[in-house]
CSV table of C-alpha atoms and ligand atoms in Angstrom, one decimal:
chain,number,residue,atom,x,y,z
A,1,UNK,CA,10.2,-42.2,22.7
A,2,UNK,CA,10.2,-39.0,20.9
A,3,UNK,CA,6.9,-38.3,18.9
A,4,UNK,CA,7.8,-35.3,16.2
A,5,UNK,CA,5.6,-33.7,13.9
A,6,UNK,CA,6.7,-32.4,10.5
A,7,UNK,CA,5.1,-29.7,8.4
A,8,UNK,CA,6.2,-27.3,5.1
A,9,UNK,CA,4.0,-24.4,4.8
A,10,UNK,CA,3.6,-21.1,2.5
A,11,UNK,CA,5.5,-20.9,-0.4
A,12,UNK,CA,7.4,-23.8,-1.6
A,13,UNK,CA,11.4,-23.6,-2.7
A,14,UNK,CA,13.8,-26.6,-3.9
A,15,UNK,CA,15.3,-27.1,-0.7
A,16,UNK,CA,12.6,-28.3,1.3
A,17,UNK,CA,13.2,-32.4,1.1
A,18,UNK,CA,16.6,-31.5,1.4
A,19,UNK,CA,15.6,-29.7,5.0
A,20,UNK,CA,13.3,-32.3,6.1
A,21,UNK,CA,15.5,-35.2,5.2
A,22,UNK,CA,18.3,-33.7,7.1
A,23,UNK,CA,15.5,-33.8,10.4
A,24,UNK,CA,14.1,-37.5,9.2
A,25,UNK,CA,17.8,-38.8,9.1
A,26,UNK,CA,19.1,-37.1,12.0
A,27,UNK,CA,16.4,-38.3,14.3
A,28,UNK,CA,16.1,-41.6,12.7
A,29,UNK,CA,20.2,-42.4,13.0
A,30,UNK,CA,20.6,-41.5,16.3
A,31,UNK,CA,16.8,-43.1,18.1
A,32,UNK,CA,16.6,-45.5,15.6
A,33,UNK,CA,12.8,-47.1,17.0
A,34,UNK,CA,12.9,-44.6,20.0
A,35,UNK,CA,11.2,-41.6,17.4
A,36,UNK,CA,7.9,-41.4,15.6
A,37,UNK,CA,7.7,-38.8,12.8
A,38,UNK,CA,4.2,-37.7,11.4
A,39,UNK,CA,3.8,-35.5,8.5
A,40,UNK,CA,1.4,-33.3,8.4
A,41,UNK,CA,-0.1,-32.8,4.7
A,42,UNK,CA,-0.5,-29.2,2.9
A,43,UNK,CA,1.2,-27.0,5.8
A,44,UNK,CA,-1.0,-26.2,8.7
A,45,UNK,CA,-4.4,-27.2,6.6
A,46,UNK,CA,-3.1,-30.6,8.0
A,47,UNK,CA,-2.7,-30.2,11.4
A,48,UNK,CA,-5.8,-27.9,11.6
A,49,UNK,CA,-7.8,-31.0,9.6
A,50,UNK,CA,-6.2,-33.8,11.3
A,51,UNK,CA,-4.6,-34.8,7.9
A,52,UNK,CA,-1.0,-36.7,8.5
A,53,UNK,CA,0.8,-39.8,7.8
A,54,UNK,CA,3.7,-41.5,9.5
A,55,UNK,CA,7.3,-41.3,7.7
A,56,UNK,CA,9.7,-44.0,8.3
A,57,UNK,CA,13.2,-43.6,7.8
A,58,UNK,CA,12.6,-44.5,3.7
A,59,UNK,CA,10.0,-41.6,3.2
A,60,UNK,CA,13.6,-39.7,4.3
A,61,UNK,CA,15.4,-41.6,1.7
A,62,UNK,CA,16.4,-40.1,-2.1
A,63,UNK,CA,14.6,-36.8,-1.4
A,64,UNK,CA,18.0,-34.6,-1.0
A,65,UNK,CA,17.9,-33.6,-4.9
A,66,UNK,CA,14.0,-33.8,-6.1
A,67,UNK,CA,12.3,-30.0,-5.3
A,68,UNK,CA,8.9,-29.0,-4.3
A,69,UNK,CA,7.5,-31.1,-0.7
A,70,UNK,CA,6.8,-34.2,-0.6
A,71,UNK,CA,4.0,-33.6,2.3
A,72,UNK,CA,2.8,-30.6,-0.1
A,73,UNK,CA,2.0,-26.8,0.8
A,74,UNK,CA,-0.7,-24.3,1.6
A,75,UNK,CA,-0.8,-20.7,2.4
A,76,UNK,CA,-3.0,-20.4,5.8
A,77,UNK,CA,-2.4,-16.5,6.0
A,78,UNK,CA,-1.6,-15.8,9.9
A,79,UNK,CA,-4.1,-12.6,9.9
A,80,UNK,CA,-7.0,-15.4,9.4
A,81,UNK,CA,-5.4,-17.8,12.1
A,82,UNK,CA,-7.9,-16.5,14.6
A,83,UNK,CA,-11.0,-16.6,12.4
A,84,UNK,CA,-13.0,-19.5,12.1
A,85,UNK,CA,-13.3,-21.2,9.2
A,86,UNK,CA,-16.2,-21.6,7.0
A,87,UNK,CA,-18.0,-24.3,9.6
A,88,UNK,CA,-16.6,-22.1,12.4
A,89,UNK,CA,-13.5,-24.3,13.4
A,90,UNK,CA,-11.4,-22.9,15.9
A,91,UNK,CA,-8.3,-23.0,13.9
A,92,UNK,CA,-5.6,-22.7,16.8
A,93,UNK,CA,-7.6,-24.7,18.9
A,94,UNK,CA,-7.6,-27.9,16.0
A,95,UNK,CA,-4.0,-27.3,15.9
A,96,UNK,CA,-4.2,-28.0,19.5
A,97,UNK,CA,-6.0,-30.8,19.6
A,98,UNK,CA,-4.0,-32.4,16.8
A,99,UNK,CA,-0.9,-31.8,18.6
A,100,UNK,CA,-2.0,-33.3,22.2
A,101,UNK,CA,-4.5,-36.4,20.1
A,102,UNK,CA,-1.0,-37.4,18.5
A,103,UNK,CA,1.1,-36.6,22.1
A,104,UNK,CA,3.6,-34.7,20.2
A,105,UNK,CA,6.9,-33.9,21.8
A,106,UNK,CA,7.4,-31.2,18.9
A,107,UNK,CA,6.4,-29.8,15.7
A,108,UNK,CA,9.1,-28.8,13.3
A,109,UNK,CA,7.9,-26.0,11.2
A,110,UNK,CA,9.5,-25.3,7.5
A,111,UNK,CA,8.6,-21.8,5.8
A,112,UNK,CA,9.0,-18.4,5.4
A,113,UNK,CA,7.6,-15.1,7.3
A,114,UNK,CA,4.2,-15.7,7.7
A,115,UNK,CA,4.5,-19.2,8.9
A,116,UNK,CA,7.1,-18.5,11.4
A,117,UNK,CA,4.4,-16.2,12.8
A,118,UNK,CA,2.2,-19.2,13.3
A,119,UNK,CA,4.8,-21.3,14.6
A,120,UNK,CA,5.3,-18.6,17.5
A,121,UNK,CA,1.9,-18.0,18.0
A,122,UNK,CA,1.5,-22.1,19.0
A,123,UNK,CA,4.7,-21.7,20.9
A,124,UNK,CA,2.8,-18.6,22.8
A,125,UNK,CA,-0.2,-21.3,23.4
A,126,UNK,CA,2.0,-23.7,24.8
A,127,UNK,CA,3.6,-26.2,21.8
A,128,UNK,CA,6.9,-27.0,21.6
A,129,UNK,CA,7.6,-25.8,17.8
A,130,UNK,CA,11.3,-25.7,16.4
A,131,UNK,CA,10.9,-23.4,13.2
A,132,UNK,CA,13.5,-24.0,9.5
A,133,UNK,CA,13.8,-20.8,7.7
A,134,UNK,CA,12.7,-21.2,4.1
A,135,UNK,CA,12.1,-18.7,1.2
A,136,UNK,CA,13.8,-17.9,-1.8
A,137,UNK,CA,13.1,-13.9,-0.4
A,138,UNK,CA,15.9,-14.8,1.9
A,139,UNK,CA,14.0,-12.3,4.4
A,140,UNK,CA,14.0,-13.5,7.5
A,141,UNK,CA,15.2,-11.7,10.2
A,142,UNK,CA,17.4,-13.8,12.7
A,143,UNK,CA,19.2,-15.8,10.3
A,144,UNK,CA,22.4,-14.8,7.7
A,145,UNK,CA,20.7,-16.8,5.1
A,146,UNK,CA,17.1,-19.1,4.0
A,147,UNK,CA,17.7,-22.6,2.0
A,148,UNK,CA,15.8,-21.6,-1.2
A,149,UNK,CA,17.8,-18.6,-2.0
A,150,UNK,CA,20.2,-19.6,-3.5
A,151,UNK,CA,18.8,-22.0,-5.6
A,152,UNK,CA,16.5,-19.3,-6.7
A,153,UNK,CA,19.3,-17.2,-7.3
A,154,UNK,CA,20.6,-19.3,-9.9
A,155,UNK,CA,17.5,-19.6,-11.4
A,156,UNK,CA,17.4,-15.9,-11.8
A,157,UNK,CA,21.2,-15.2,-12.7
A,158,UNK,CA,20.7,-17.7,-15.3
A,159,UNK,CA,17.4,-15.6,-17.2
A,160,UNK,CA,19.0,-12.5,-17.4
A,161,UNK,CA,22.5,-13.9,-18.4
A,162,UNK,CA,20.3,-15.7,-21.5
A,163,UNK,CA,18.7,-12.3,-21.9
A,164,UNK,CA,22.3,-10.6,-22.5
A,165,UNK,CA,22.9,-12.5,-25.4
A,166,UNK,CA,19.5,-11.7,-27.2
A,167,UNK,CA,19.4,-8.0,-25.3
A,168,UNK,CA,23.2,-7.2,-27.3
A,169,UNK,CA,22.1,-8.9,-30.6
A,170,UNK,CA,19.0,-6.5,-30.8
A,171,UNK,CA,20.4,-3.6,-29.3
A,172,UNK,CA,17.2,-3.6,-27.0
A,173,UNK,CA,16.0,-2.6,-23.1
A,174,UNK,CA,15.0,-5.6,-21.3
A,175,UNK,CA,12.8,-5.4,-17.8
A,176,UNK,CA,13.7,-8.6,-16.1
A,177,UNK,CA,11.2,-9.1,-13.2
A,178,UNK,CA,12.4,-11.0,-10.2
A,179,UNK,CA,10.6,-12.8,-7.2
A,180,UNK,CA,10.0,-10.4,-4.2
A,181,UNK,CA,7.2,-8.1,-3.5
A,182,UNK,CA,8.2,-6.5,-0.1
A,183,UNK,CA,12.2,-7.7,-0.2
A,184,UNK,CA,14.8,-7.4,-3.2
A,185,UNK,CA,17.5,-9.5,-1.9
A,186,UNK,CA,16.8,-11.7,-4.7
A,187,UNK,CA,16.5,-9.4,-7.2
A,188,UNK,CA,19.6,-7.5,-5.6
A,189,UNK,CA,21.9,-10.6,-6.0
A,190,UNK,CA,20.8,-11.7,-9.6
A,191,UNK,CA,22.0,-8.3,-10.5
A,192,UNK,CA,21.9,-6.3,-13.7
A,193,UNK,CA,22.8,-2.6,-15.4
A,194,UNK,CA,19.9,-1.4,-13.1
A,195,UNK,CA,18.3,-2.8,-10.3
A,196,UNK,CA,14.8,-1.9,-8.9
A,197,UNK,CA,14.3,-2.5,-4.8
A,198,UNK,CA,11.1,-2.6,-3.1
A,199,UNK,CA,13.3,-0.7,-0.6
A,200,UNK,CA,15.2,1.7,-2.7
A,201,UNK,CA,12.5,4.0,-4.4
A,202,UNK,CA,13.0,4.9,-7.8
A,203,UNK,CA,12.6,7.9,-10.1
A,204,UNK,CA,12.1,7.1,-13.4
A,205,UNK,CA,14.1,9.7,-14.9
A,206,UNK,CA,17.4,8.2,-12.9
A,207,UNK,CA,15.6,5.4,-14.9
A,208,UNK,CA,15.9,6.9,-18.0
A,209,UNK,CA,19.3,9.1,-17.6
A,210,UNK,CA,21.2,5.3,-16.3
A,211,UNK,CA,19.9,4.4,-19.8
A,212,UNK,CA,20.9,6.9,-21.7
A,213,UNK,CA,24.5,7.1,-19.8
A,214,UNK,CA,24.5,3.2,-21.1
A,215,UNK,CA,23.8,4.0,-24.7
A,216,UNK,CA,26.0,7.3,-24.9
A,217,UNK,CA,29.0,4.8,-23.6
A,218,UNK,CA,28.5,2.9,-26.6
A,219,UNK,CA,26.0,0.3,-25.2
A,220,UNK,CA,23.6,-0.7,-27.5
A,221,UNK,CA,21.3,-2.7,-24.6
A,222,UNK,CA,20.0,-2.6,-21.3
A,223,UNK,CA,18.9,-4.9,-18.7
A,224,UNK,CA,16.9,-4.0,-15.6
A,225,UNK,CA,16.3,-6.6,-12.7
A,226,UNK,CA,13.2,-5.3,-11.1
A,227,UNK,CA,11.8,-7.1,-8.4
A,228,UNK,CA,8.3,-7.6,-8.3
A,229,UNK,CA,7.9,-4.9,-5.2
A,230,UNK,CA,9.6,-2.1,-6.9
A,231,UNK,CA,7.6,1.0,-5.9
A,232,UNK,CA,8.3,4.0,-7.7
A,233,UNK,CA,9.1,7.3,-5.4
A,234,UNK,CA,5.6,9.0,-5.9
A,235,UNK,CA,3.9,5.7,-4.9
A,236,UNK,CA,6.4,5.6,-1.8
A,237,UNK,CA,4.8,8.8,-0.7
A,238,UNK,CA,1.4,7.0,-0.5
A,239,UNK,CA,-0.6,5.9,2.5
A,240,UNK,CA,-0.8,2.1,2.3
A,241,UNK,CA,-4.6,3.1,1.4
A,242,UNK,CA,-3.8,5.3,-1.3
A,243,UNK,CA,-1.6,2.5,-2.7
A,244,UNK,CA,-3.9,-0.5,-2.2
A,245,UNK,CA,-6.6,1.7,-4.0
A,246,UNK,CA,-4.6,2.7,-6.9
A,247,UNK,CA,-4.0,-1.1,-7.2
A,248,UNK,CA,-7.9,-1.5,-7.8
A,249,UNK,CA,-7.3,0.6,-11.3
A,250,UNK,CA,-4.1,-1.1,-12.0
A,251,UNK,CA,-3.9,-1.7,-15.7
A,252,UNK,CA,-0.6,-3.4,-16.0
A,253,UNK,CA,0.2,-7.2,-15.0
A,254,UNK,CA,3.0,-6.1,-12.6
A,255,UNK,CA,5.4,-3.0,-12.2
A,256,UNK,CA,7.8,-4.3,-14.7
A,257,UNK,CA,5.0,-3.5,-17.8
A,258,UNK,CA,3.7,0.1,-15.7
A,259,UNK,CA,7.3,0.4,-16.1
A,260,UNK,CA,8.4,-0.6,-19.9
A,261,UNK,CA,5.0,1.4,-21.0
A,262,UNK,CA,6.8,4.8,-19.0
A,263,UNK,CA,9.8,4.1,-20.7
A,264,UNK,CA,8.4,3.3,-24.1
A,265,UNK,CA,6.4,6.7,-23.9
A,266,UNK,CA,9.6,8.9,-22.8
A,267,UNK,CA,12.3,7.1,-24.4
A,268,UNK,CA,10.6,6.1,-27.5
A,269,UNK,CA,13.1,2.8,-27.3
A,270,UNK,CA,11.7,-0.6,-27.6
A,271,UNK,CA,11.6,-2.4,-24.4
A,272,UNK,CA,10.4,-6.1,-23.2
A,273,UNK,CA,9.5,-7.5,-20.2
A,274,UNK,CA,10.7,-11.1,-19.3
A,275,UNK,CA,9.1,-12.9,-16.2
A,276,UNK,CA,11.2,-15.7,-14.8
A,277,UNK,CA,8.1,-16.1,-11.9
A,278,UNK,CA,7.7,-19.7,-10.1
A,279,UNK,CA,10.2,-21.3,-12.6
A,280,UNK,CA,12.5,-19.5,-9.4
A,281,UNK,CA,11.3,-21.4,-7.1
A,282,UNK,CA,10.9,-24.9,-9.7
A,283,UNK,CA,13.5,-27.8,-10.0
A,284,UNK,CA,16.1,-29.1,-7.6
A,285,UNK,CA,18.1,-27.4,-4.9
A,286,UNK,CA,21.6,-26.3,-6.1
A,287,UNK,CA,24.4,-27.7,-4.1
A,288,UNK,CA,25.0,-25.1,-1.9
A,289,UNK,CA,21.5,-25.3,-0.5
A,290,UNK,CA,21.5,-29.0,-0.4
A,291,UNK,CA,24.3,-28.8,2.0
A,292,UNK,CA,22.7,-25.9,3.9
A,293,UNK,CA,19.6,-27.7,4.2
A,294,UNK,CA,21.6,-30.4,5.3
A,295,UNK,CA,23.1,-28.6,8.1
A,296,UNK,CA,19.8,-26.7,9.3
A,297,UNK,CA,17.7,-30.1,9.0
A,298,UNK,CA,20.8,-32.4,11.6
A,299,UNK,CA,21.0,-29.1,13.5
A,300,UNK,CA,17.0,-29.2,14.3
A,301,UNK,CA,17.1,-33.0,14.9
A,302,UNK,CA,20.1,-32.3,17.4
A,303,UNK,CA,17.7,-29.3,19.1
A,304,UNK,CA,14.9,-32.3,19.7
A,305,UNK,CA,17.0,-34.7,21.2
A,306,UNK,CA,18.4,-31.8,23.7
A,307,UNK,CA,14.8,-30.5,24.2
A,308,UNK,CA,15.6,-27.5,23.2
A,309,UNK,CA,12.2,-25.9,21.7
A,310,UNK,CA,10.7,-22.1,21.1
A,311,UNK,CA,13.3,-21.5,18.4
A,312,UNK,CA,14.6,-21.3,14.8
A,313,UNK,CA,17.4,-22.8,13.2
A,314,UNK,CA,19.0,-20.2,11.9
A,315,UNK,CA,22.3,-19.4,10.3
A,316,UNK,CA,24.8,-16.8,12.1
A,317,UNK,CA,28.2,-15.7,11.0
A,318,UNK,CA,28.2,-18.8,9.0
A,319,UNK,CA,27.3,-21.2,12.3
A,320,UNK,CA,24.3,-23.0,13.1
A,321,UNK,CA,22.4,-21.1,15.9
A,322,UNK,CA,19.5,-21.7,17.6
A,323,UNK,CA,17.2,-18.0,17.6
A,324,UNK,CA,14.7,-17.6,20.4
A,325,UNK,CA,11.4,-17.4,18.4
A,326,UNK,CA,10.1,-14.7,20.4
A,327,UNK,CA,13.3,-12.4,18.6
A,328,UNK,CA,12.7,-13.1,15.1
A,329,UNK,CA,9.1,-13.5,14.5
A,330,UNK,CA,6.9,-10.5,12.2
A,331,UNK,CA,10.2,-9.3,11.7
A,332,UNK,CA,11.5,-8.9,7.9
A,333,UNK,CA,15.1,-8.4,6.9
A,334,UNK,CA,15.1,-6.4,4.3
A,335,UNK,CA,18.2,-4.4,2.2
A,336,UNK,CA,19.6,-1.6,3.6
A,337,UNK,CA,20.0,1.2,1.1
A,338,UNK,CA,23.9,1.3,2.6
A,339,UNK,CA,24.4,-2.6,2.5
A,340,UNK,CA,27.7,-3.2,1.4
A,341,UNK,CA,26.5,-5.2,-1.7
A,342,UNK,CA,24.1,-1.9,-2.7
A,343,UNK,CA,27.4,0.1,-2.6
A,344,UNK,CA,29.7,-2.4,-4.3
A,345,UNK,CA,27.4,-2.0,-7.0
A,346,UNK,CA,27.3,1.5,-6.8
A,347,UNK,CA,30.6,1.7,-7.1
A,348,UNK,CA,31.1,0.3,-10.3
A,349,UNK,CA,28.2,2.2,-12.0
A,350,UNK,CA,24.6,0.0,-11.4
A,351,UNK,CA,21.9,2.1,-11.0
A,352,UNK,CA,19.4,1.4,-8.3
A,353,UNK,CA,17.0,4.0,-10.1
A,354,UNK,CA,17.5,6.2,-6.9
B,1,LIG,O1,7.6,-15.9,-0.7
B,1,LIG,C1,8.1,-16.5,-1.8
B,1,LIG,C2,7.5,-16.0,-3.0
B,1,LIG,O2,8.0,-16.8,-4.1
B,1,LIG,C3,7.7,-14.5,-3.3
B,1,LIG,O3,9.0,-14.2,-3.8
B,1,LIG,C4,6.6,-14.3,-4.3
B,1,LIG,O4,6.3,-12.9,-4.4
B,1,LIG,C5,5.5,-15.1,-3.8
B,1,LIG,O5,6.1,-16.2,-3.0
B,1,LIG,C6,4.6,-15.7,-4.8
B,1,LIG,O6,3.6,-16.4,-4.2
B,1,LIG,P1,2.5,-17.4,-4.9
B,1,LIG,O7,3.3,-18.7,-5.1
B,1,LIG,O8,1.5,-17.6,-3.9
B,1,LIG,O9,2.1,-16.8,-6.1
C-alpha cells in the first residue's frame, strides 16, 4: 500500500488540476486499492494544521480543464518556516508529525520557487517529497519549462494584441504591465514594440528615443510590455536597502505608472497603462499545458511507484527528467540579456529600453 500526500502551494496557475489529476490517475490506474491519496488543504497551512481529506479516483475525475486548485492555496513564505507561529507551533516540526500520524510514503509538492524551497527543506529533515514545477514566471531553475506559463502567456498575448487595435485607432503609447517581479520570461514572450526586464535595466531615454524612432517611421502608436519587476538603470545601482526604502515613498501603484508619468513629462504624448494582473493566472489551462501537466503529473506517479523521491519533475530538452532537489532549489532562472529570444528580437528592432 502506498500512502501519498498531495499539496498546491504559493501562487495558483490554470494547470494545477490538470497536474494533480495526471498524479491521482496515474497512481490510481496502475494500484487500483493498493494507494491512498490525502490532500492537504491551502498548501502547507494544511499539513502544518492537520487539515486534509482523502481523494478517490473521482476527486481526479473532470478536473483536466477547470483552473485554480481544487485543495486551494496559501503563501507560507519559506523565510518564516522556522518561526513559530502566533501560538508558537513548531512549523516544520507539525509538518512532521502530519507526515508520520498519516504514515506517508510521500508528499507530492505543486508550486513555484518558494515552495520548492520548502519541499527541500522536509527532504533535508528526512521526508520523501517529489516536487511539480508550477508558475506562470516560468523561473525555475532545473526545468526547460513550468505548467502555468503558457497558459499565462496567452492570457497576456491576447491583452496587448486587443490593445493594438485601440493603441493604432488613437494613435496613443500604451504601458502594458505583465506578471513578474524578479523574472520577465513572461513579459519577454508576450512581446511588444519595447519590452521592459527585471533583468535588462532600462534607461528611459532608450525609452523615449525607441519611441520616437517608432513615430518618425510613420507609427502613430506604441506598445510597451513591462513586467512588473522592471527596474530602471539608476534603481539597479541601488543597495537592496536603498531600493526597499525608496519603495516606502513610492507614489505610483507599480513601475508601469512611475513610468507613463516620466514619459508624459518628457514626451508630452498621452500614455495609458493597462494591467492584465491575476486575470494571467484565471481561467482554464490552454492545451499545451494540459498536455504538459499531463506528462509531469504520470511522470511523478511513475517516480512513486519506483520510489524514487528527493526530486522534481522537471522538463529537459523536451523529456521528462527527474532533478535531484538538492540542484535546483533557491535557484531562479531568469533571462539572460544574450538569450537567443532577447536577440531575435533585437534583431528585428524591439527595444529592451537598454
Ligand atoms: O509567482 C506568480 C505570480 O503570479 C507573479 O508573477 C506575481 O508577481 C505574483 O505571483 C503575484 O502574487 P499574489 O497573487 O500574491 O498577488
Amino acid at each position: 500500500m502506498k500512502r501519498v500526500g498531495i499539496l498546491t502551494s504559493g501562487g495558483d496557475c490554470q494547470a494545477l488540476n490538470a497536474t494533480m489529476r495526471g498524479v491521482g490517475k496515474g497512481l490510481y490506474n496502475e494500484l487500483g486499492s493498493d494507494v491512498e491519496i490525502y490532500g492537504f488543504e491551502e498548501g502547507y497551512k494544511g499539513l502544518i494544521y492537520n487539515e486534509y481529506r482523502l481523494l478517490t479516483a473521482r476527486d481526479f475525475s473532470g478536473i483536466l480543464t477547470r483552473g485554480g486548485t481544487i485543495l486551494g492555496s496559501s503563501r507560507q513564505s519559506f523565510k518564516n518556516m522556522r518561526i513559530p507561529d502566533e501560538n508558537g507551533l513548531d512549523k516544520v516540526e507539525a509538518m512532521k508529525h502530519t507526515y508520520h500520524k498519516l504514515r506517508l510514503d510521500c508528499l507530492v509538492i505543486l508550486g513555484g520557487n518558494g515552495t520548492q524551497k520548502t519541499a527541500n527543506l522536509l527532504r533535508e529533515e528526512g521526508l520523501n517529497v517529489v516536487h511539480l514545477p508550477k508558475t506562470i514566471d516560468n523561473d525555475i531553475y532545473g526545468t526547460d519549462v513550468t505548467f502555468g506559463f503558457q497558459s499565462a502567456i496567452n492570457i497576456a498575448t491576447e491583452a496587448i494584441d486587443c490593445i493594438h487595435t485601440t493603441a493604432a485607432s488613437h494613435n496613443r503609447i500604451f504601458i502594458v504591465e505583465v506578471m513578474g517581479h524578479k523574472v520577465g520570461w513572461l513579459t519577454l514572450a508576450s512581446g511588444a514594440d519595447i519590452i521592459l526586464l527585471p533583468e535588462i535595466p532600462y534607461d528611459i531615454d532608450s525609452v523615449l528615443g525607441a519611441i520616437e524612432k517608432r513615430s518618425k517611421a510613420g507609427k502613430g502608436f506604441t506598445i510597451l510590455a513591462v513586467a512588473e519587476g522592471a527596474i530602471s538603470k539608476e534603481d539597479a545601482k541601488l543597495s537592496k536597502k536603498e531600493y526597499k526604502e525608496k519603495l516606502k515613498n513610492y507614489k505610483f501603484p507599480s513601475v508601469s505608472y512611475e513610468l507613463a508619468d516620466m514619459i508624459e513629462k518628457k514626451s508630452g504624448a498621452e500614455v495609458r497603462v493597462v494591467v492584465p494582473g491575476h486575470t494571467q493566472r484565471g481561467g482554464s489551462p490552454c492545451p499545451y499545458d494540459r498536455v504538459l501537466s499531463t506528462r509531469i503529473g504520470a511522470g511523478a506517479a511513475q517516480a512513486i511507484m519506483d520510489g524514487e523521491y528527493g526530486i522534481m519533475i522537471g522538463v529537459v530538452n523536451g523529456k521528462i527528467k527527474r532533478v535531484p532537489l538538492e540542484e535546483c532549489a533557491g535557484k531562479l532562472k531568469m533571462v539572460s540579456p544574450k538569450d537567443q529570444l532577447v536577440v531575435a528580437a533585437k534583431q528585428i528592432g524591439i527595444s529592451f529600453g537598454d
